[in-house]
């Protein structure tokens, strides 16, 4: 049985940063990923990472922008930690080998991003996630004596001892289908978001909410789950992202009448208001008949000098050409708001500790909460790195004071039985993909930019029905080697758990704040709703809802305008 001080599930930016920190603190580490680590979804991150590193900027200004961006739902102690530690993290990355853009004076250069009062986004063209992920992977190699990498292993369940402490996980080797129990003093979940519960989404096929659901199933508290970010610029139909970097470089948003409509909604920040504000503005234009017949508005990148586009936005030149047949350097491209990010997740403190002893969470799977009701662009990469590192350090520190726990290996028999039951399902039933598509369309229709009670109740009914159908969904592949059908069936269960927590949270919050805009409760209501909504599992029943306070350190809630 593999035994390590720290077991990390997920090898995106949060997981790899946690692994490096734990290894540097002297712990033995296992890091598990269902895909090769550099194919983790962090590789898609485009526009950049925020830090107040410029001498004219301050971490307090970054923190205030983040608090305001969160619509005052972010916990200010956590936001202070993230923004204070950001400059050193950027320098650490630079020294580790990330080739951040440099300006004509040779200094680290920045671009503007939404909701920020200063240009503080550091970037590598529009492949920032790719650049950072590869450097971290390279750094991990240096620790190969203490860090064991389990690439293309899939975690199915988290394990607890008799006292409820998380002491490991059950994982399936995707190459041959065999199951193994991993034993650990601490477990760090770094398994990313849940975007695939929606259709379309900017998130890759692997982003299926596994960690959120696994933690929820063993009793962890989820928080702010109703807060789903719709990114303002995604391609119609396929959800592909056009990075906010385009607007940061000067692109305009136009309706079908050629009007620069953000003048009406955010006269000061225009296209660079926060994402919830811009997405709502676009959707309002589209709903009021000012959009194009394909349900979009236009992003005009021709405002940015062509030379600069080819230097700093070259990936979206390719995306425009290959997926929309548009040369973005010479004509506007049609876009609309699309699902992009989940602000909620497994509730943690600033060291990544969840409500389950021994279980940590970092990155998009977690809710610290630094994003509250709305994440600012380029704050997620920062979140993964700061809280990935802090979780790794804390877990390593704890492991020094502990002996290796023992895990009941009989749990592996339950997991094996569950997989066999999926394989043995009679063929001809409703397929996993059909259920997943219905789930995605439902959330995209009723739990999107605008929501109301009637739609949310309908969404909840559909999710409950799909939860009954999912255990009977049939698969085709009955083999052991790289059986993605089996994995898809398990992931469907995770997405349905996440979906129910999202819908229940959205129904509960009877106000409009950040990404949650209730047309039946259109105002923010601090008196009643300046609090987090926590969701916990309740067997097979509807989840239990409770509340926790928002931490306010120095910024009292104000009216939010851009
Ligand atoms: C197109 C796009 C562009 C973006 N651009 C930016 C940007 O410019 N700036 C910014 O700040 N943010 C950006 N974001 C958001 C940001 O990229 C993500 O929030 C962040 O990278 C998530 O990192 P993570 O480490 O938490 O998870 P991920 O990178 O998603 O990694 C999850 C890991 O968990 C593993 N895993 C999951 N489930 C299992 C399981 N059951 N068993 C084993 N392993 C598992 C996966 O294999 C993977 O290794 C962007 C997001 C998208 C979709």
XYZ file of C-alpha atoms and ligand atoms in Angstrom:
615
model
C 0.000 0.000 0.000
C 1.622 3.352 -1.024
C 2.052 5.493 2.111
C 3.143 9.132 2.143
C 3.133 12.063 4.524
C 1.050 14.080 2.080
C -1.226 12.752 -0.661
C -2.169 15.369 -3.268
C -5.093 14.694 -5.581
C -4.700 16.859 -8.661
C -1.610 18.055 -10.513
C -2.725 21.394 -11.940
C -1.201 24.580 -10.574
C -2.644 24.152 -7.070
C -1.559 20.523 -6.776
C 1.945 20.988 -8.166
C 2.557 24.093 -6.049
C 1.377 22.175 -2.967
C 3.654 19.249 -3.859
C 6.688 21.510 -4.222
C 5.999 23.275 -0.942
C 5.443 20.017 0.959
C 8.577 18.456 -0.530
C 10.658 21.536 0.285
C 9.369 21.297 3.859
C 10.738 17.738 4.065
C 7.571 15.666 3.558
C 7.201 12.592 1.395
C 4.556 13.277 -1.234
C 2.334 11.404 -3.685
C 0.711 13.496 -6.416
C -2.088 11.906 -8.421
C -3.675 13.082 -11.651
C -6.258 11.534 -13.925
C -4.417 13.022 -16.905
C -0.758 13.751 -17.506
C -0.019 16.695 -15.161
C 0.738 19.203 -17.928
C -2.650 18.425 -19.495
C -4.381 19.593 -16.294
C -6.846 22.326 -17.023
C -4.549 25.044 -15.665
C -2.706 24.695 -18.959
C -5.572 26.583 -20.642
C -5.216 29.703 -18.504
C -4.524 32.502 -20.885
C -4.551 36.113 -19.759
C -2.341 36.229 -16.682
C -1.907 36.415 -12.924
C -2.433 39.401 -10.634
C -0.002 40.938 -8.156
C 0.689 44.458 -6.895
C 4.383 44.256 -7.681
C 4.808 47.615 -9.366
C 6.201 50.216 -6.874
C 3.265 52.563 -7.598
C 0.759 49.822 -6.792
C -0.097 48.444 -3.323
C -1.375 45.085 -2.091
C -4.107 47.000 -0.249
C -5.393 48.366 -3.557
C -5.354 44.843 -5.044
C -7.193 43.575 -1.946
C -9.828 46.315 -2.104
C -10.464 45.635 -5.811
C -10.867 41.942 -4.964
C -13.274 42.675 -2.090
C -15.316 44.996 -4.305
C -15.190 42.483 -7.169
C -16.513 39.789 -4.798
C -19.523 42.037 -4.080
C -18.349 42.002 -0.449
C -18.900 38.248 -0.066
C -15.158 37.419 -0.059
C -13.528 36.842 3.332
C -11.239 39.812 3.793
C -8.676 38.023 5.988
C -8.099 35.506 3.188
C -8.050 38.212 0.511
C -5.421 40.112 2.529
C -3.242 36.997 2.717
C -3.540 36.356 -1.020
C -2.811 39.914 -2.111
C -0.011 40.494 0.408
C 1.810 37.325 -0.652
C 1.224 37.812 -4.409
C 4.343 39.872 -5.318
C 6.753 37.349 -3.778
C 4.980 34.516 -5.572
C 5.451 36.217 -8.955
C 9.144 36.741 -8.221
C 9.456 33.117 -7.104
C 7.896 31.989 -10.385
C 10.208 34.268 -12.373
C 13.249 32.876 -10.600
C 11.969 29.356 -11.193
C 11.945 30.061 -14.927
C 8.573 31.516 -15.989
C 9.292 33.836 -18.911
C 6.884 36.639 -18.003
C 6.464 39.407 -20.554
C 8.970 42.257 -20.177
C 8.323 45.804 -21.329
C 10.552 48.001 -23.498
C 12.590 48.977 -20.396
C 13.216 45.309 -19.632
C 10.992 45.305 -16.537
C 8.200 42.834 -15.915
C 5.285 44.206 -17.937
C 1.611 44.189 -17.033
C -1.739 44.354 -18.784
C -5.031 45.711 -17.478
C -7.749 43.289 -16.363
C -11.372 43.729 -15.337
C -12.305 45.301 -12.017
C -8.722 46.346 -11.254
C -7.760 49.918 -10.444
C -4.211 49.376 -11.775
C -2.688 47.302 -14.567
C -1.321 44.471 -12.381
C -1.713 41.344 -14.493
C 1.584 39.597 -15.283
C 1.466 37.375 -18.327
C 3.204 35.227 -20.895
C 1.438 36.257 -24.171
C -1.921 34.451 -23.858
C -0.449 31.152 -22.622
C 0.257 32.099 -18.992
C -1.119 28.892 -17.448
C 0.818 26.758 -19.908
C 4.059 28.576 -19.113
C 3.672 28.317 -15.323
C 2.484 24.695 -15.328
C 5.458 23.509 -17.338
C 7.907 25.315 -15.066
C 6.354 23.793 -11.944
C 6.503 20.315 -13.488
C 10.164 20.824 -14.295
C 10.779 21.910 -10.678
C 8.974 18.811 -9.362
C 11.505 16.625 -11.189
C 14.169 17.914 -8.815
C 12.267 16.280 -5.960
C 11.831 12.878 -7.561
C 13.418 11.205 -4.508
C 10.577 12.354 -2.227
C 7.728 13.087 -4.644
C 6.062 10.078 -6.299
C 3.988 10.971 -9.348
C 0.958 8.823 -10.186
C 0.020 10.010 -13.647
C -3.233 8.762 -15.210
C -4.561 7.499 -11.890
C -8.161 8.322 -10.994
C -9.265 8.891 -7.403
C -12.698 7.411 -6.733
C -13.164 7.951 -2.967
C -11.590 9.606 0.036
C -10.911 7.419 3.085
C -11.496 8.244 6.751
C -10.424 6.495 9.938
C -12.820 5.679 12.777
C -12.435 9.215 14.176
C -13.431 10.799 10.851
C -9.913 11.904 9.921
C -9.113 11.758 6.216
C -6.286 9.228 5.881
C -6.055 8.493 2.189
C -7.918 7.666 -0.983
C -8.847 4.854 -3.326
C -7.455 5.281 -6.829
C -7.762 3.393 -10.106
C -4.794 3.017 -12.401
C -6.294 3.978 -15.741
C -3.754 1.960 -17.694
C -4.917 -1.420 -16.388
C -7.957 -0.691 -14.228
C -6.551 -1.962 -10.926
C -7.523 -0.257 -7.678
C -5.094 0.747 -4.951
C -5.479 2.223 -1.468
C -3.230 5.235 -0.840
C -2.434 5.886 2.797
C -1.412 9.355 4.010
C -1.103 11.540 7.094
C -2.851 14.368 5.212
C -4.704 14.620 1.916
C -4.780 17.787 -0.228
C -7.576 18.028 -2.764
C -6.425 20.043 -5.774
C -8.765 18.553 -8.331
C -10.132 21.701 -9.960
C -13.608 23.038 -10.705
C -16.885 21.644 -11.993
C -17.482 23.487 -15.281
C -18.519 20.384 -17.211
C -21.772 20.323 -15.237
C -22.735 23.139 -17.654
C -23.052 23.095 -21.439
C -21.346 24.938 -23.005
C -18.422 25.805 -20.773
C -14.913 27.142 -21.262
C -13.665 24.237 -19.122
C -12.120 21.078 -20.566
C -13.750 17.641 -20.456
C -11.801 16.648 -17.343
C -13.257 19.442 -15.152
C -16.047 17.418 -13.574
C -16.210 18.458 -9.914
C -14.669 15.212 -8.620
C -12.991 16.704 -5.550
C -15.933 18.868 -4.564
C -18.232 15.829 -4.646
C -15.743 13.492 -2.958
C -15.302 15.900 -0.046
C -19.054 16.523 0.147
C -19.721 12.774 0.294
C -17.565 12.380 3.405
C -19.290 15.294 5.148
C -17.181 18.337 4.209
C -18.916 21.689 4.056
C -19.274 23.351 0.662
C -19.578 27.137 0.513
C -20.773 29.816 -1.992
C -21.731 27.081 -4.484
C -24.399 29.266 -6.100
C -21.702 31.654 -7.314
C -21.024 30.517 -10.891
C -19.046 32.850 -13.100
C -20.181 33.491 -16.665
C -17.253 34.915 -18.620
C -18.270 37.777 -20.934
C -16.411 36.594 -24.022
C -16.981 33.019 -25.127
C -17.688 31.773 -28.632
C -21.297 30.853 -29.405
C -21.939 27.116 -29.588
C -18.656 25.701 -28.349
C -17.913 27.896 -25.308
C -14.279 28.541 -26.273
C -12.780 31.422 -24.350
C -11.560 34.693 -25.799
C -9.344 35.913 -22.989
C -10.160 39.048 -20.990
C -6.641 40.025 -22.067
C -8.258 41.147 -25.352
C -10.303 43.797 -23.536
C -7.267 44.509 -21.362
C -5.360 45.356 -24.541
C -8.166 47.718 -25.678
C -10.874 45.687 -27.487
C -14.433 47.077 -27.478
C -17.818 45.428 -27.011
C -20.453 46.436 -29.591
C -24.102 45.519 -30.015
C -25.679 44.812 -33.404
C -26.366 48.541 -33.854
C -22.664 49.229 -33.528
C -23.098 50.881 -30.121
C -20.397 50.582 -27.472
C -23.054 49.579 -24.962
C -20.859 49.382 -21.839
C -21.186 53.196 -21.704
C -24.674 52.580 -20.287
C -23.690 49.979 -17.695
C -20.211 50.908 -16.472
C -19.268 54.377 -17.754
C -15.974 54.512 -15.848
C -14.510 51.067 -16.426
C -16.398 50.274 -19.675
C -15.282 46.841 -20.991
C -13.052 46.416 -17.944
C -15.812 46.372 -15.338
C -15.959 43.149 -13.338
C -17.101 40.009 -15.168
C -20.540 39.722 -13.545
C -21.317 43.314 -14.579
C -20.129 42.877 -18.185
C -21.897 39.516 -18.626
C -25.162 40.971 -17.336
C -24.809 43.961 -19.658
C -24.269 41.703 -22.682
C -27.168 39.422 -21.746
C -29.429 42.451 -21.268
C -28.504 43.746 -24.732
C -29.160 40.316 -26.228
C -32.491 39.901 -24.350
C -33.641 43.380 -25.409
C -33.081 42.589 -29.083
C -29.860 44.567 -29.528
C -27.756 41.498 -30.221
C -27.123 39.539 -33.407
C -29.522 36.786 -34.595
C -27.143 34.112 -33.257
C -27.689 35.414 -29.699
C -24.393 37.266 -29.438
C -22.795 40.691 -29.339
C -19.458 41.594 -30.927
C -15.944 41.895 -29.547
C -13.948 44.284 -31.693
C -10.263 43.464 -31.340
C -9.364 45.554 -34.395
C -9.073 48.466 -31.904
C -5.800 46.845 -30.747
C -2.833 47.432 -33.089
C -2.324 44.329 -35.246
C 1.336 44.029 -34.277
C 0.355 43.901 -30.587
C -2.379 41.310 -31.254
C 0.096 39.051 -33.004
C 2.566 39.435 -30.158
C 0.325 39.276 -27.082
C -2.881 37.544 -28.189
C -1.692 35.031 -30.715
C -3.700 32.072 -29.366
C -7.003 33.865 -29.817
C -5.998 34.745 -33.377
C -5.856 30.966 -33.906
C -9.120 30.344 -32.016
C -10.942 32.993 -34.079
C -9.641 31.555 -37.341
C -10.077 27.848 -36.528
C -13.334 27.862 -34.565
C -15.269 30.879 -35.889
C -13.718 31.483 -39.309
C -12.910 35.058 -38.264
C -9.664 36.998 -38.637
C -9.818 38.952 -35.366
C -7.171 41.383 -36.567
C -9.516 42.695 -39.267
C -13.128 42.091 -38.120
C -15.174 41.804 -34.888
C -15.937 38.349 -33.514
C -19.326 37.276 -32.108
C -19.314 36.329 -28.416
C -21.686 35.868 -25.497
C -21.446 35.116 -21.775
C -20.541 31.484 -21.035
C -19.940 29.350 -17.952
C -16.328 29.661 -16.876
C -15.567 29.269 -13.164
C -17.024 28.236 -9.824
C -16.342 30.678 -6.995
C -17.672 28.196 -4.426
C -16.207 24.863 -3.427
C -14.913 23.004 -0.390
C -14.813 25.449 2.502
C -11.285 26.009 3.853
C -9.301 28.313 6.107
C -6.242 30.237 4.873
C -4.052 27.145 5.314
C -6.344 25.043 3.171
C -7.847 23.072 6.063
C -11.386 21.880 5.396
C -14.018 20.957 7.979
C -12.754 17.317 7.837
C -9.579 16.738 9.897
C -6.642 15.754 7.706
C -8.321 16.998 4.513
C -7.077 20.136 2.764
C -8.297 21.778 -0.428
C -6.646 24.340 -2.719
C -7.326 25.907 -6.103
C -10.664 25.900 -7.890
C -11.941 22.927 -5.862
C -11.709 25.093 -2.728
C -13.563 28.091 -1.381
C -11.287 30.077 0.923
C -13.279 32.429 0.080
C -11.205 34.965 -1.845
C -13.604 35.378 -4.778
C -16.924 35.666 -2.936
C -19.706 36.466 -5.392
C -17.475 37.209 -8.368
C -13.838 36.409 -9.161
C -11.671 39.068 -10.750
C -9.895 37.885 -13.869
C -6.300 36.715 -13.180
C -6.990 36.146 -9.469
C -7.531 32.409 -9.901
C -3.990 31.499 -10.889
C -2.896 33.507 -7.888
C -5.355 31.658 -5.623
C -4.091 28.251 -6.850
C -0.466 29.151 -6.132
C -0.814 30.992 -2.811
C -3.196 28.513 -1.206
C -1.579 25.520 -2.907
C 1.728 26.517 -1.308
C 0.161 27.258 2.077
C -1.684 23.912 2.104
C 1.480 22.030 1.193
C 3.486 23.751 3.921
C 0.806 23.248 6.560
C 0.209 19.591 5.717
C 3.962 18.912 5.769
C 4.231 20.613 9.172
C 1.402 18.486 10.568
C 2.957 15.291 9.245
C 6.076 15.828 11.361
C 3.994 15.390 14.501
C 2.096 12.291 13.352
C 2.614 8.617 12.814
C 1.307 6.974 9.655
C -2.384 6.147 10.091
C -3.786 2.804 9.096
C -6.518 2.543 6.524
C -9.218 -0.090 6.355
C -8.378 -1.766 3.065
C -11.865 -3.364 2.856
C -13.102 -0.072 1.396
C -11.344 -1.023 -1.808
C -13.778 -3.952 -2.148
C -16.727 -1.523 -2.049
C -15.110 0.616 -4.762
C -14.410 -2.477 -6.892
C -18.024 -3.626 -6.503
C -19.275 -0.198 -7.575
C -17.133 -0.260 -10.725
C -18.217 -3.815 -11.539
C -21.837 -2.746 -11.138
C -21.258 0.024 -13.742
C -19.654 -2.458 -16.139
C -22.489 -4.990 -15.658
C -25.299 -2.552 -16.458
C -27.490 -3.825 -19.272
C -26.900 -2.006 -22.543
C -29.591 -0.042 -24.322
C -30.488 2.283 -21.430
C -30.068 6.035 -21.409
C -26.440 6.868 -22.054
C -24.122 8.741 -19.679
C -23.542 11.451 -22.303
C -27.283 12.038 -22.780
C -27.785 12.593 -19.051
C -24.733 14.847 -18.904
C -26.036 16.929 -21.826
C -29.444 17.345 -20.203
C -27.755 18.436 -16.979
C -25.566 20.949 -18.818
C -28.454 22.433 -20.778
C -30.611 22.663 -17.649
C -28.005 24.558 -15.635
C -27.239 26.816 -18.598
C -30.924 27.643 -18.972
C -31.984 28.116 -15.351
C -28.828 28.735 -13.286
C -27.035 31.203 -15.532
C -26.583 35.002 -15.667
C -30.213 35.680 -14.670
C -32.138 33.366 -12.339
C -35.542 33.216 -10.647
C -37.358 30.925 -8.247
C -39.496 29.214 -10.865
C -36.507 28.329 -13.054
C -34.374 27.243 -10.119
C -37.109 24.944 -8.814
C -37.453 23.428 -12.261
C -33.671 22.927 -12.427
C -33.734 21.231 -9.030
C -36.502 18.836 -10.110
C -34.533 17.893 -13.229
C -31.304 17.374 -11.261
C -33.163 15.088 -8.791
C -34.571 13.061 -11.694
C -31.161 12.794 -13.350
C -29.714 11.607 -10.031
C -32.144 8.688 -10.177
C -31.371 7.939 -13.810
C -27.565 8.152 -13.515
C -27.019 4.868 -11.590
C -28.721 3.009 -14.464
C -26.960 4.803 -17.343
C -25.414 2.294 -19.706
C -21.865 2.181 -21.054
C -20.262 0.364 -23.997
C -16.671 -0.351 -22.963
C -16.419 -3.247 -20.502
C -12.630 -3.581 -20.581
C -9.948 -2.637 -18.052
C -7.508 -0.576 -20.134
C -8.180 3.200 -20.264
C -11.900 2.632 -19.802
C -13.165 6.194 -20.133
C -16.768 4.935 -20.130
C -16.441 3.791 -16.516
C -14.724 7.042 -15.556
C -17.453 9.046 -17.347
C -20.158 7.247 -15.359
C -18.387 8.012 -12.065
C -17.782 11.647 -13.068
C -21.473 12.052 -13.913
C -22.304 11.275 -10.281
C -19.834 13.938 -9.119
C -21.307 16.563 -11.474
C -24.822 15.816 -10.289
C -23.780 16.280 -6.646
C -22.149 19.612 -7.541
C -25.210 20.656 -9.561
C -27.566 20.006 -6.685
C -25.412 22.038 -4.295
C -25.306 24.897 -6.857
C -29.080 24.931 -7.373
C -29.881 24.614 -3.668
C -27.546 27.523 -2.875
C -29.054 29.657 -5.659
C -32.589 28.953 -4.442
C -31.610 29.789 -0.883
C -29.984 33.172 -1.636
C -32.954 35.488 -2.079
C -31.038 38.530 -3.274
C -28.765 39.605 -6.139
C -25.040 39.668 -5.391
C -22.079 39.106 -7.712
C -22.771 36.316 -10.176
C -26.113 35.488 -8.587
C -28.690 37.818 -10.151
C -32.239 36.915 -9.080
C -34.773 38.728 -11.261
C -37.303 38.131 -8.459
C -34.936 39.711 -5.866
C -32.972 42.223 -7.966
C -31.290 44.125 -5.100
C -28.324 43.226 -2.900
C -29.597 42.842 0.662
C -26.720 43.131 3.125
C -28.986 43.073 6.133
C -30.196 39.538 5.459
C -27.709 38.033 3.018
C -24.223 39.310 3.813
C -23.348 35.744 4.775
C -22.044 32.570 3.154
C -24.389 29.752 2.296
C -22.910 26.415 3.359
C -24.197 23.147 1.955
C -23.617 19.692 3.437
C -24.702 16.240 2.300
C -27.794 14.688 3.830
C -27.677 11.092 2.640
C -29.697 10.763 -0.551
C -31.973 13.631 0.485
C -31.805 17.288 -0.496
C -28.610 18.780 1.001
C -28.671 20.648 4.288
C -28.195 24.420 4.167
C -26.575 26.514 6.894
C -24.829 29.888 7.051
C -21.435 31.201 8.066
C -20.340 34.806 8.586
C -18.341 36.830 6.067
C -15.064 38.064 7.574
C -14.740 41.837 7.269
C -11.404 43.305 8.308
C -11.290 46.862 6.963
C -13.617 47.378 4.011
C -17.262 47.917 4.967
C -19.738 47.083 2.186
C -20.517 49.972 -0.185
C -22.582 50.402 -3.294
C -20.712 48.781 -6.172
C -20.331 50.802 -9.373
C -17.745 50.686 -12.153
C -9.893 28.763 -20.800
C -9.540 29.261 -19.421
C -8.680 30.323 -19.266
C -8.356 30.809 -17.998
N -7.485 31.855 -17.874
C -7.150 32.288 -16.627
C -6.217 33.359 -16.467
O -5.676 33.896 -17.434
N -5.934 33.760 -15.205
C -6.504 33.198 -14.096
O -6.205 33.609 -12.984
N -7.366 32.159 -14.234
C -7.695 31.693 -15.456
N -8.568 30.653 -15.585
C -8.985 29.909 -14.379
C -7.839 28.995 -13.923
O -7.143 28.523 -15.036
C -8.314 27.789 -13.116
O -9.217 28.200 -12.121
C -7.122 27.114 -12.443
O -6.104 26.844 -13.377
C -7.529 25.832 -11.741
O -6.361 25.202 -11.297
P -6.424 23.968 -10.305
O -5.016 23.579 -10.001
O -7.329 24.267 -9.184
O -7.155 22.815 -11.155
P -6.815 22.153 -12.562
O -5.733 22.826 -13.301
O -8.123 21.969 -13.243
O -6.239 20.735 -12.150
C -7.054 19.723 -11.618
C -6.205 18.481 -11.443
O -6.956 17.506 -10.733
C -6.861 16.263 -11.403
N -8.060 15.504 -11.089
C -9.351 15.929 -11.112
N -10.166 14.940 -10.707
C -9.374 13.874 -10.417
C -9.631 12.558 -9.954
N -10.859 12.088 -9.723
N -8.576 11.724 -9.776
C -7.311 12.148 -10.024
N -7.024 13.385 -10.467
C -8.040 14.234 -10.653
C -6.710 16.638 -12.869
O -6.138 15.591 -13.596
C -5.782 17.838 -12.747
O -4.463 17.407 -12.601
C -8.915 30.185 -16.854
C -9.783 29.110 -16.999
C -10.110 28.652 -18.274
C -11.082 27.521 -18.399
